[in-house]
Coordinates of C-alpha atoms in Angstrom, one line a residue:
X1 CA 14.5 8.0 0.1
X2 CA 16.0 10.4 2.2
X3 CA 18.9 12.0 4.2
X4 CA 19.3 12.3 8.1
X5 CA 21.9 15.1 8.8
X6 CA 24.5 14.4 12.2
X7 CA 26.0 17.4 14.0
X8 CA 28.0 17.0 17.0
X9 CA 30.5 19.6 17.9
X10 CA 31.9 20.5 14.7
X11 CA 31.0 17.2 13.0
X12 CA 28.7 16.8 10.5
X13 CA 27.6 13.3 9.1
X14 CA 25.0 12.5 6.3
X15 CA 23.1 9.0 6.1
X16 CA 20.6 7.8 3.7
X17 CA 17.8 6.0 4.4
X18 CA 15.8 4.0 2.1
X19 CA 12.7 3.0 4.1
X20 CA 10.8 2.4 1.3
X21 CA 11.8 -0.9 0.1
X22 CA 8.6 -2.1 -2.4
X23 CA 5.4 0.0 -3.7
X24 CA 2.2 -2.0 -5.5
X25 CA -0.5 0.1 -6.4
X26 CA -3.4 -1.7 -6.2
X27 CA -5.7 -1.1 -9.5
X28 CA -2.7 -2.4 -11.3
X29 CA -2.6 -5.8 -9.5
X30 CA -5.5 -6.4 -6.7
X31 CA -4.3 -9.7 -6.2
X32 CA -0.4 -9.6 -6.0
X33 CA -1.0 -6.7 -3.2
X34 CA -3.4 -8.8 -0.9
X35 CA -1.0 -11.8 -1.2
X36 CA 1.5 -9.1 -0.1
X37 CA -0.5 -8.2 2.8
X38 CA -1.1 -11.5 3.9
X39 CA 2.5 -12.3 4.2
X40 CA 2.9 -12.4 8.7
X41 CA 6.3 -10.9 7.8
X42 CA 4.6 -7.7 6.8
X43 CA 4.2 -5.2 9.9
X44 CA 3.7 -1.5 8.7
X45 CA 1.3 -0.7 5.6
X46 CA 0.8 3.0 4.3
X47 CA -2.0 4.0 1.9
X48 CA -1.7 7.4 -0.6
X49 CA -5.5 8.0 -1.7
X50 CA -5.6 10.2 -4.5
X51 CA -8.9 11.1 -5.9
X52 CA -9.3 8.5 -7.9
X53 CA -9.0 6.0 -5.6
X54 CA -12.8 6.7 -4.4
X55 CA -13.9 4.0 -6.7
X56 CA -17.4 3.5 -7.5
X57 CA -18.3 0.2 -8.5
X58 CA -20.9 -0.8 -11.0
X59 CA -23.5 -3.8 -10.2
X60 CA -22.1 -6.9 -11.3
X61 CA -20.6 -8.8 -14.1
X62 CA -18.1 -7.9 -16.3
X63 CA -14.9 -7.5 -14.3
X64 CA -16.9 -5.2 -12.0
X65 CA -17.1 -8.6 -9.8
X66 CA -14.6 -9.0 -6.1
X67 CA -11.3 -10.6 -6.8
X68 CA -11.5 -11.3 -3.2
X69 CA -14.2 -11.4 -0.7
X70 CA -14.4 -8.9 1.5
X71 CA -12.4 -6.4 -1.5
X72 CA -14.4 -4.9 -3.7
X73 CA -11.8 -2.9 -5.5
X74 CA -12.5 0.3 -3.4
X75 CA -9.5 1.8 -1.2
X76 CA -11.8 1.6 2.0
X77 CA -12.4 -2.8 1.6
X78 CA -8.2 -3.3 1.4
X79 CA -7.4 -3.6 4.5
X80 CA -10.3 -5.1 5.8
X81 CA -9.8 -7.6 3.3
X82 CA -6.1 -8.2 4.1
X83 CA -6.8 -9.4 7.7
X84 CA -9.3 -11.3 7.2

């Protein structure tokens, strides 16, 4: 959220804008954030990498598996993954 200051002449008008309207953070639900992405209605999609979203994974087995083809959990498969 934010505020977009107006001046004209010696008016002066404030206006907040709340462009941010849902977050999902992906390790805490891979699945609910590519149905997200799937959704046609959805136009604009930003990504905040921290370090820990360089994921390494493991070989196989034991939740180390996809959830989806094409994502492998790592930052750098989402959106590939999302328009397939």
């Amino acid at each position: 959220m934010y505020t977009v200051v107006s001046r004209q002449d010696e008016q002066t008008s404030l206006r907040i804008v709340g462009s941010i309207g849902h977050i999902l953070v992906a390790p805490e639900g891979p699945a609910q954030l590519l149905e997200a992405l799937f959704d046609p209605r959805i136009r604009i999609v930003t990504l905040t990498v921290t370090e820990k979203g360089y994921t390494v994974i493991s070989g196989g087995g034991s939740g180390h598996e996809p959830a989806h083809a094409g994502f492998d959990g790592t930052t750098a498969s989402l959106l590939p993954a999302a328009v397939r």
